[in-house]
């Protein structure tokens, strides 16, 4: 703790060290806008999860303009703020530090720190962001603000040598935290791979390691239990198409991360139609397959088991198993096929989309019903055990992320005195990239 403190202009920040200076934001930052119109710089950058990251300028994913002439050039040390849509989006991290020269949308505010450490300025504004200081400041339809509204916010700033010590301390601590998070995320990836490998083995080889085997005639499947039958998909299920036009069911469902989940029919997030008359009704035991956009999207989990009556987009294929096969078993099997990328390359047309007509002759493994039940039971057991482990790891990550948030806030606002803390030199700065934060793709 510091010896002496003084009051601030903020209710949320009662006091700061007495020797820290009070400054308006514009006194230590200039607004910078350098147009890309005549430069045609093509190093595209993006603000993602609080990081300024490089983005593929030729990517077909996301919304990109026809021309980047309207974009602005940013340089190493600039601070980027996304101060739009403040009334709707209270989750995003809105502050990033540019570490390279590139271009970014002109919708963002770009600051050029002066007479202050850029990294300290970033950490300070990041703490303000975490405290939701920017929310409620905006006006207009999108609740957006810019440098004009931001320039008079108060900042409390130590001398440069103390700024440097704070930056070094936070870099070191956050590097340790990020390394911990990365390691834990790798554990989650390995557990998911283990779960899928176990399920894939069980649904294609059975539970009896001593079972007599035969050649399936399918290269990627290899040998299968001798008493299992191979049938076409059309022999164990049929396509179901039940229109919602006259029923008006309101229980909206969505395929997300390989599960059929409830979705708020009144939500303003995502793309929803003006009417749900075009949607289809699905029932318990149906299996949903999203067999669109096969050429672009190789990450999504494309199968889901329906556990309740509801409605879902008619763009998805809905199948109804018959009495030869248990729905849960067929779902585990098709999920395994999905992971093995069986559906990719089967489609045609602009979006590489397929339907029941193209998959009806897919070869399906059909054990006896009792064995199917035992397989489902074992797969459920494996899934539950591994998902419990993953939930525990995710809680660890959440706690560490909350600690990181509080640490940054306490240090840059002077609640913790780290001036005499010894920090090892030459540590490797660990960052967390976009792909490490969001590893899965939601299907809808």
Coordinates of C-alpha atoms in Angstrom, one line a residue:
X1 CA 0.0 0.0 0.0
X2 CA 1.1 3.6 -0.7
X3 CA 1.5 5.8 2.4
X4 CA -0.8 8.7 1.3
X5 CA -3.9 8.8 -0.9
X6 CA -6.1 11.5 -2.3
X7 CA -9.8 11.5 -3.5
X8 CA -10.7 11.2 -7.2
X9 CA -13.5 12.6 -9.3
X10 CA -15.1 9.1 -9.6
X11 CA -17.5 7.2 -7.4
X12 CA -16.1 3.9 -8.5
X13 CA -12.5 4.9 -7.7
X14 CA -12.5 6.4 -4.2
X15 CA -8.8 7.3 -4.0
X16 CA -5.4 7.1 -5.7
X17 CA -1.8 7.6 -4.5
X18 CA -1.3 11.2 -3.6
X19 CA 1.7 11.7 -5.8
X20 CA -0.1 10.5 -9.0
X21 CA -1.1 13.3 -11.4
X22 CA -4.7 14.1 -12.5
X23 CA -5.0 14.5 -16.3
X24 CA -7.7 14.7 -18.9
X25 CA -7.4 12.0 -21.5
X26 CA -6.6 14.6 -24.3
X27 CA -3.6 15.9 -22.3
X28 CA -1.8 12.6 -22.7
X29 CA -3.3 11.3 -25.9
X30 CA -4.0 12.8 -29.4
X31 CA -6.6 11.4 -31.7
X32 CA -5.0 10.0 -34.8
X33 CA -6.6 9.4 -38.1
X34 CA -4.4 8.4 -41.1
X35 CA -6.5 7.5 -44.2
X36 CA -5.6 4.4 -46.2
X37 CA -7.1 5.9 -49.3
X38 CA -3.9 6.8 -51.1
X39 CA -1.6 4.4 -49.3
X40 CA -3.5 1.1 -50.0
X41 CA -1.9 -0.7 -47.0
X42 CA -3.0 -4.3 -47.0
X43 CA -1.9 -5.5 -43.5
X44 CA -5.5 -6.0 -42.2
X45 CA -5.9 -5.8 -38.4
X46 CA -8.8 -6.5 -36.1
X47 CA -9.8 -5.8 -32.5
X48 CA -10.7 -9.2 -31.1
X49 CA -11.0 -10.2 -27.4
X50 CA -9.0 -7.1 -26.4
X51 CA -6.1 -7.9 -28.8
X52 CA -5.2 -6.3 -32.1
X53 CA -4.6 -9.3 -34.3
X54 CA -3.7 -9.8 -37.9
X55 CA -6.5 -10.9 -40.2
X56 CA -6.5 -12.4 -43.7
X57 CA -7.4 -9.7 -46.1
X58 CA -8.5 -12.3 -48.6
X59 CA -10.7 -14.2 -46.2
X60 CA -14.3 -14.9 -47.2
X61 CA -15.4 -15.1 -43.5
X62 CA -17.1 -12.1 -41.8
X63 CA -18.2 -8.8 -43.3
X64 CA -15.4 -7.0 -45.2
X65 CA -15.8 -4.0 -47.6
X66 CA -15.2 -4.1 -51.3
X67 CA -12.4 -1.5 -50.8
X68 CA -10.2 -0.7 -47.8
X69 CA -9.8 3.0 -48.9
X70 CA -12.1 4.0 -46.0
X71 CA -9.9 2.2 -43.4
X72 CA -7.4 4.0 -41.2
X73 CA -3.7 3.3 -40.8
X74 CA -2.5 2.5 -37.2
X75 CA 1.0 2.1 -35.9
X76 CA 2.9 0.4 -33.1
X77 CA 1.9 2.0 -29.8
X78 CA -1.5 3.3 -31.0
X79 CA -4.5 2.4 -28.8
X80 CA -7.7 1.4 -30.5
X81 CA -11.1 1.8 -28.9
X82 CA -14.3 0.3 -30.2
X83 CA -16.9 2.7 -28.8
X84 CA -20.0 1.8 -30.9
X85 CA -23.1 -0.2 -30.0
X86 CA -22.7 0.6 -26.3
X87 CA -26.3 0.0 -25.4
X88 CA -26.5 -3.5 -26.7
X89 CA -23.1 -5.1 -26.2
X90 CA -21.8 -5.0 -22.7
X91 CA -19.6 -8.1 -23.1
X92 CA -16.9 -7.1 -25.6
X93 CA -13.4 -5.9 -24.7
X94 CA -13.2 -2.5 -26.3
X95 CA -9.6 -1.5 -25.9
X96 CA -6.6 -2.9 -27.8
X97 CA -2.9 -1.9 -28.3
X98 CA -1.5 -1.9 -31.8
X99 CA 1.9 -3.7 -32.0
X100 CA 2.4 -3.3 -35.7
X101 CA 1.6 -1.0 -38.6
X102 CA -1.6 -2.0 -40.4
X103 CA -5.1 -0.9 -41.3
X104 CA -8.3 -1.1 -39.2
X105 CA -11.9 0.0 -39.6
X106 CA -12.4 3.8 -39.3
X107 CA -15.4 3.1 -37.0
X108 CA -12.8 2.7 -34.2
X109 CA -11.1 5.6 -32.4
X110 CA -7.3 5.6 -32.6
X111 CA -5.3 7.3 -29.9
X112 CA -1.6 8.3 -30.0
X113 CA -0.2 8.5 -26.5
X114 CA 2.1 11.4 -25.7
X115 CA 4.4 11.8 -22.7
X116 CA 3.1 8.6 -21.3
X117 CA 3.9 4.9 -21.7
X118 CA 1.7 3.5 -24.4
X119 CA 1.5 0.1 -22.6
X120 CA 0.6 1.8 -19.3
X121 CA -2.1 3.8 -21.2
X122 CA -3.5 0.6 -22.7
X123 CA -3.6 -1.1 -19.3
X124 CA -5.3 1.9 -17.7
X125 CA -8.0 2.2 -20.4
X126 CA -8.4 -1.6 -20.3
X127 CA -9.2 -1.2 -16.6
X128 CA -11.7 1.5 -17.4
X129 CA -13.2 -0.7 -20.0
X130 CA -13.5 -3.6 -17.5
X131 CA -15.2 -1.1 -15.0
X132 CA -17.7 -0.2 -17.8
X133 CA -16.7 3.4 -17.7
X134 CA -17.6 4.0 -21.3
X135 CA -21.1 2.7 -21.1
X136 CA -23.8 5.3 -20.8
X137 CA -21.5 8.0 -22.2
X138 CA -22.8 7.7 -25.8
X139 CA -25.7 9.1 -27.7
X140 CA -27.6 8.6 -30.9
X141 CA -29.2 5.5 -32.4
X142 CA -26.1 3.2 -31.9
X143 CA -25.0 4.7 -28.6
X144 CA -21.6 5.5 -30.0
X145 CA -19.0 7.9 -28.8
X146 CA -15.7 9.2 -30.1
X147 CA -12.7 11.3 -29.0
X148 CA -14.9 14.3 -28.6
X149 CA -16.9 12.6 -25.8
X150 CA -13.9 10.8 -24.4
X151 CA -11.3 13.6 -24.2
X152 CA -12.5 14.9 -20.9
X153 CA -12.5 11.7 -18.8
X154 CA -10.1 11.9 -15.9
X155 CA -7.0 9.8 -15.7
X156 CA -4.7 9.3 -12.7
X157 CA -1.1 8.8 -13.8
X158 CA 2.2 8.1 -12.0
X159 CA 5.6 9.2 -13.2
X160 CA 7.2 7.4 -16.2
X161 CA 9.5 5.3 -14.1
X162 CA 6.6 4.0 -12.0
X163 CA 4.6 3.5 -15.2
X164 CA 7.4 1.3 -16.6
X165 CA 7.5 -0.7 -13.4
X166 CA 3.7 -1.2 -13.5
X167 CA 3.9 -2.3 -17.1
X168 CA 6.7 -4.8 -16.4
X169 CA 4.9 -6.2 -13.4
X170 CA 1.6 -6.6 -15.3
X171 CA 3.3 -8.1 -18.4
X172 CA 5.0 -10.7 -16.2
X173 CA 2.0 -11.6 -14.2
X174 CA -0.4 -11.7 -17.2
X175 CA 2.2 -13.8 -19.1
X176 CA 2.0 -16.3 -16.2
X177 CA -1.8 -16.2 -16.2
X178 CA -2.0 -16.6 -20.0
X179 CA 0.3 -19.5 -20.0
X180 CA -1.8 -21.2 -17.3
X181 CA -5.0 -20.5 -19.4
X182 CA -3.3 -21.9 -22.6
X183 CA -2.2 -25.1 -20.7
X184 CA -5.7 -25.6 -19.4
X185 CA -7.3 -25.0 -22.8
X186 CA -4.9 -27.6 -24.2
X187 CA -6.2 -30.0 -21.5
X188 CA -9.7 -29.4 -22.7
X189 CA -8.8 -30.0 -26.3
X190 CA -7.1 -33.3 -25.3
X191 CA -10.1 -34.4 -23.2
X192 CA -12.4 -33.7 -26.1
X193 CA -10.2 -35.7 -28.4
X194 CA -10.1 -38.5 -25.9
X195 CA -13.9 -38.5 -25.6
X196 CA -14.3 -38.6 -29.4
X197 CA -11.7 -41.3 -29.9
X198 CA -13.4 -43.5 -27.2
X199 CA -16.9 -42.9 -28.7
X200 CA -15.7 -43.5 -32.3
X201 CA -14.0 -46.8 -31.2
X202 CA -17.2 -48.0 -29.4
X203 CA -19.7 -47.2 -32.1
X204 CA -17.5 -48.8 -34.8
X205 CA -15.9 -51.7 -33.0
X206 CA -18.4 -52.5 -30.2
X207 CA -17.8 -53.2 -26.5
X208 CA -16.4 -56.7 -26.7
X209 CA -12.6 -56.6 -27.4
X210 CA -12.7 -60.3 -28.2
X211 CA -15.5 -60.1 -30.7
X212 CA -14.9 -61.8 -34.1
X213 CA -14.4 -59.3 -36.8
X214 CA -15.1 -58.9 -40.5
X215 CA -14.1 -56.5 -43.2
X216 CA -16.6 -53.7 -43.6
X217 CA -15.7 -53.0 -47.2
X218 CA -15.3 -49.3 -46.2
X219 CA -11.7 -48.1 -46.1
X220 CA -12.0 -45.7 -43.2
X221 CA -14.1 -48.0 -41.1
X222 CA -11.9 -51.1 -41.5
X223 CA -13.0 -54.2 -39.6
X224 CA -16.2 -54.4 -37.7
X225 CA -17.9 -57.0 -35.4
X226 CA -18.9 -60.0 -37.4
X227 CA -22.5 -60.0 -36.2
X228 CA -23.1 -56.4 -37.1
X229 CA -25.1 -55.6 -40.2
X230 CA -24.4 -52.9 -42.7
X231 CA -27.5 -51.1 -43.9
X232 CA -28.1 -48.0 -45.9
X233 CA -29.2 -44.9 -43.9
X234 CA -32.6 -45.0 -45.7
X235 CA -33.2 -48.5 -44.3
X236 CA -33.0 -47.4 -40.7
X237 CA -34.6 -44.0 -40.9
X238 CA -36.6 -41.7 -43.1
X239 CA -36.6 -38.0 -43.8
X240 CA -39.1 -36.0 -41.8
X241 CA -40.5 -32.7 -43.0
X242 CA -43.3 -31.2 -40.8
X243 CA -44.2 -27.6 -41.7
X244 CA -44.8 -25.1 -38.9
X245 CA -47.0 -23.0 -41.2
X246 CA -50.3 -24.0 -39.7
X247 CA -49.0 -25.1 -36.3
X248 CA -47.3 -21.9 -35.2
X249 CA -45.0 -23.7 -32.6
X250 CA -43.0 -21.1 -30.7
X251 CA -40.4 -23.4 -29.0
X252 CA -37.4 -22.2 -31.1
X253 CA -34.5 -24.7 -31.2
X254 CA -30.9 -24.3 -32.5
X255 CA -28.0 -26.5 -33.5
X256 CA -25.1 -25.3 -31.5
X257 CA -21.8 -27.1 -30.8
X258 CA -23.3 -30.4 -31.7
X259 CA -26.3 -30.0 -29.4
X260 CA -29.9 -29.0 -30.0
X261 CA -30.6 -26.2 -27.6
X262 CA -33.4 -23.8 -26.8
X263 CA -33.2 -20.3 -28.2
X264 CA -35.1 -17.2 -27.2
X265 CA -37.6 -16.6 -30.0
X266 CA -37.7 -12.9 -29.0
X267 CA -34.0 -12.3 -29.1
X268 CA -32.5 -9.5 -31.1
X269 CA -29.2 -11.3 -31.5
X270 CA -28.4 -13.2 -34.7
X271 CA -30.4 -13.5 -37.9
X272 CA -34.0 -14.6 -37.4
X273 CA -36.9 -14.5 -39.9
X274 CA -39.9 -12.2 -39.7
X275 CA -42.0 -15.3 -39.6
X276 CA -41.4 -18.9 -38.4
X277 CA -43.9 -20.3 -40.9
X278 CA -41.0 -21.6 -43.0
X279 CA -39.5 -23.5 -40.1
X280 CA -40.0 -27.2 -39.5
X281 CA -41.3 -29.0 -36.5
X282 CA -39.0 -31.6 -34.9
X283 CA -39.7 -34.1 -32.1
X284 CA -38.0 -36.2 -29.5
X285 CA -35.7 -38.8 -31.2
X286 CA -35.2 -36.9 -34.4
X287 CA -31.7 -36.3 -35.6
X288 CA -30.8 -32.9 -37.2
X289 CA -28.0 -32.6 -39.7
X290 CA -26.7 -29.3 -41.0
X291 CA -25.3 -30.2 -44.4
X292 CA -24.8 -26.8 -45.9
X293 CA -21.7 -24.7 -46.6
X294 CA -19.5 -27.9 -46.7
X295 CA -16.7 -26.3 -48.7
X296 CA -16.0 -23.4 -46.4
X297 CA -16.8 -24.6 -42.9
X298 CA -14.9 -27.7 -41.7
X299 CA -15.1 -26.9 -38.0
X300 CA -18.8 -27.0 -37.1
X301 CA -20.4 -30.0 -35.5
X302 CA -23.1 -30.9 -37.9
X303 CA -25.4 -33.4 -36.1
X304 CA -27.7 -33.0 -33.1
X305 CA -30.2 -35.2 -31.2
X306 CA -33.6 -33.7 -30.5
X307 CA -34.9 -34.2 -27.0
X308 CA -38.1 -32.0 -27.2
X309 CA -40.7 -30.9 -29.6
X310 CA -39.9 -27.5 -31.2
X311 CA -39.1 -25.7 -34.4
X312 CA -35.8 -25.4 -36.3
X313 CA -34.8 -23.9 -39.6
X314 CA -35.8 -25.9 -42.7
X315 CA -32.3 -25.5 -44.1
X316 CA -31.4 -28.5 -41.9
X317 CA -32.2 -32.1 -42.7
X318 CA -34.3 -33.9 -40.1
X319 CA -34.4 -37.7 -40.0
X320 CA -36.6 -40.1 -38.0
X321 CA -35.1 -43.5 -37.0
X322 CA -37.2 -46.6 -37.3
X323 CA -37.5 -49.6 -35.0
X324 CA -34.2 -51.1 -36.3
X325 CA -32.1 -48.5 -34.6
X326 CA -32.1 -46.5 -31.3
X327 CA -32.0 -42.7 -32.0
X328 CA -29.2 -42.2 -29.4
X329 CA -27.0 -44.8 -31.0
X330 CA -27.6 -43.4 -34.5
X331 CA -26.8 -40.0 -33.3
X332 CA -23.5 -41.1 -31.7
X333 CA -22.7 -43.0 -35.0
X334 CA -23.5 -40.0 -37.2
X335 CA -21.6 -37.7 -34.9
X336 CA -18.6 -40.0 -35.3
X337 CA -19.0 -39.9 -39.1
X338 CA -19.2 -36.1 -38.8
X339 CA -15.9 -35.9 -36.8
X340 CA -14.3 -38.2 -39.4
X341 CA -15.5 -35.7 -42.1
X342 CA -17.6 -38.3 -44.0
X343 CA -20.0 -35.7 -45.2
X344 CA -17.4 -33.3 -46.8
X345 CA -16.9 -33.7 -50.5
X346 CA -20.4 -35.2 -51.0
X347 CA -22.2 -32.0 -51.8
X348 CA -22.6 -30.0 -55.0
X349 CA -23.8 -26.5 -56.0
X350 CA -22.6 -23.1 -55.0
X351 CA -22.8 -23.7 -51.2
X352 CA -21.7 -27.4 -51.4
X353 CA -25.0 -28.4 -49.8
X354 CA -26.5 -31.9 -49.6
X355 CA -29.7 -33.4 -48.2
X356 CA -31.3 -36.7 -47.5
X357 CA -31.2 -37.7 -51.2
X358 CA -27.4 -37.6 -51.2
X359 CA -26.8 -39.4 -47.8
X360 CA -29.6 -42.0 -48.0
X361 CA -27.1 -44.6 -49.3
X362 CA -24.6 -43.9 -46.5
X363 CA -23.6 -47.3 -45.0
X364 CA -24.7 -47.5 -41.3
X365 CA -23.4 -50.0 -38.8
X366 CA -26.4 -51.8 -37.1
X367 CA -25.7 -54.0 -34.0
X368 CA -28.5 -55.9 -32.3
X369 CA -30.8 -53.6 -30.3
X370 CA -29.5 -54.8 -26.9
X371 CA -26.0 -54.0 -27.9
X372 CA -27.0 -50.6 -29.2
X373 CA -28.5 -49.9 -25.8
X374 CA -25.2 -50.9 -24.1
X375 CA -23.2 -48.8 -26.5
X376 CA -25.4 -45.8 -25.7
X377 CA -25.1 -46.4 -22.0
X378 CA -21.2 -46.5 -22.3
X379 CA -21.1 -43.5 -24.5
X380 CA -23.3 -41.5 -22.1
X381 CA -21.0 -42.5 -19.3
X382 CA -17.8 -41.4 -21.1
X383 CA -19.5 -38.2 -22.2
X384 CA -20.7 -37.3 -18.6
X385 CA -17.3 -38.1 -17.0
X386 CA -15.2 -36.1 -19.5
X387 CA -17.7 -33.2 -19.6
X388 CA -17.5 -33.0 -15.8
X389 CA -13.7 -32.8 -16.0
X390 CA -14.0 -30.1 -18.7
X391 CA -16.5 -28.1 -16.5
X392 CA -14.0 -28.2 -13.6
X393 CA -11.2 -26.9 -15.8
X394 CA -13.4 -24.1 -17.3
X395 CA -14.2 -23.0 -13.7
X396 CA -10.4 -22.8 -13.0
X397 CA -9.9 -20.7 -16.1
X398 CA -12.8 -18.4 -15.2
X399 CA -11.4 -17.8 -11.7
X400 CA -7.9 -17.0 -13.1
X401 CA -9.4 -14.6 -15.6
X402 CA -11.3 -12.9 -12.8
X403 CA -8.1 -12.6 -10.9
X404 CA -6.3 -11.1 -13.9
X405 CA -9.1 -8.5 -14.3
X406 CA -8.9 -7.5 -10.6
X407 CA -5.1 -7.5 -10.7
X408 CA -4.9 -5.0 -13.6
X409 CA -7.5 -2.8 -12.0
X410 CA -5.8 -2.7 -8.6
X411 CA -2.3 -2.0 -10.0
X412 CA -3.2 0.7 -12.5
X413 CA -5.4 2.5 -10.1
X414 CA -2.9 2.4 -7.3
X415 CA -4.6 0.1 -4.9
X416 CA -1.5 -2.2 -5.0
X417 CA 2.0 -0.8 -4.6
X418 CA 4.3 -2.8 -6.8
X419 CA 7.2 -0.3 -7.0
X420 CA 9.6 -2.6 -5.0
X421 CA 8.5 -5.9 -6.4
X422 CA 11.3 -7.9 -8.0
X423 CA 10.5 -9.2 -11.5
X424 CA 12.7 -11.6 -13.4
X425 CA 14.2 -10.3 -16.6
X426 CA 13.9 -11.8 -20.1
X427 CA 10.6 -13.5 -19.5
X428 CA 8.7 -14.6 -22.6
X429 CA 5.5 -12.5 -23.1
X430 CA 2.6 -14.9 -23.5
X431 CA -0.5 -13.6 -25.3
X432 CA -3.9 -15.3 -26.0
X433 CA -4.9 -15.2 -29.6
X434 CA -8.5 -15.2 -31.0
X435 CA -8.3 -18.9 -32.0
X436 CA -7.3 -19.8 -28.4
X437 CA -10.3 -18.0 -26.9
X438 CA -13.0 -19.3 -29.2
X439 CA -12.1 -22.7 -30.5
X440 CA -15.6 -23.9 -31.6
X441 CA -18.0 -22.5 -34.2
X442 CA -21.7 -22.1 -33.4
X443 CA -23.8 -23.4 -36.2
X444 CA -26.6 -20.9 -36.1

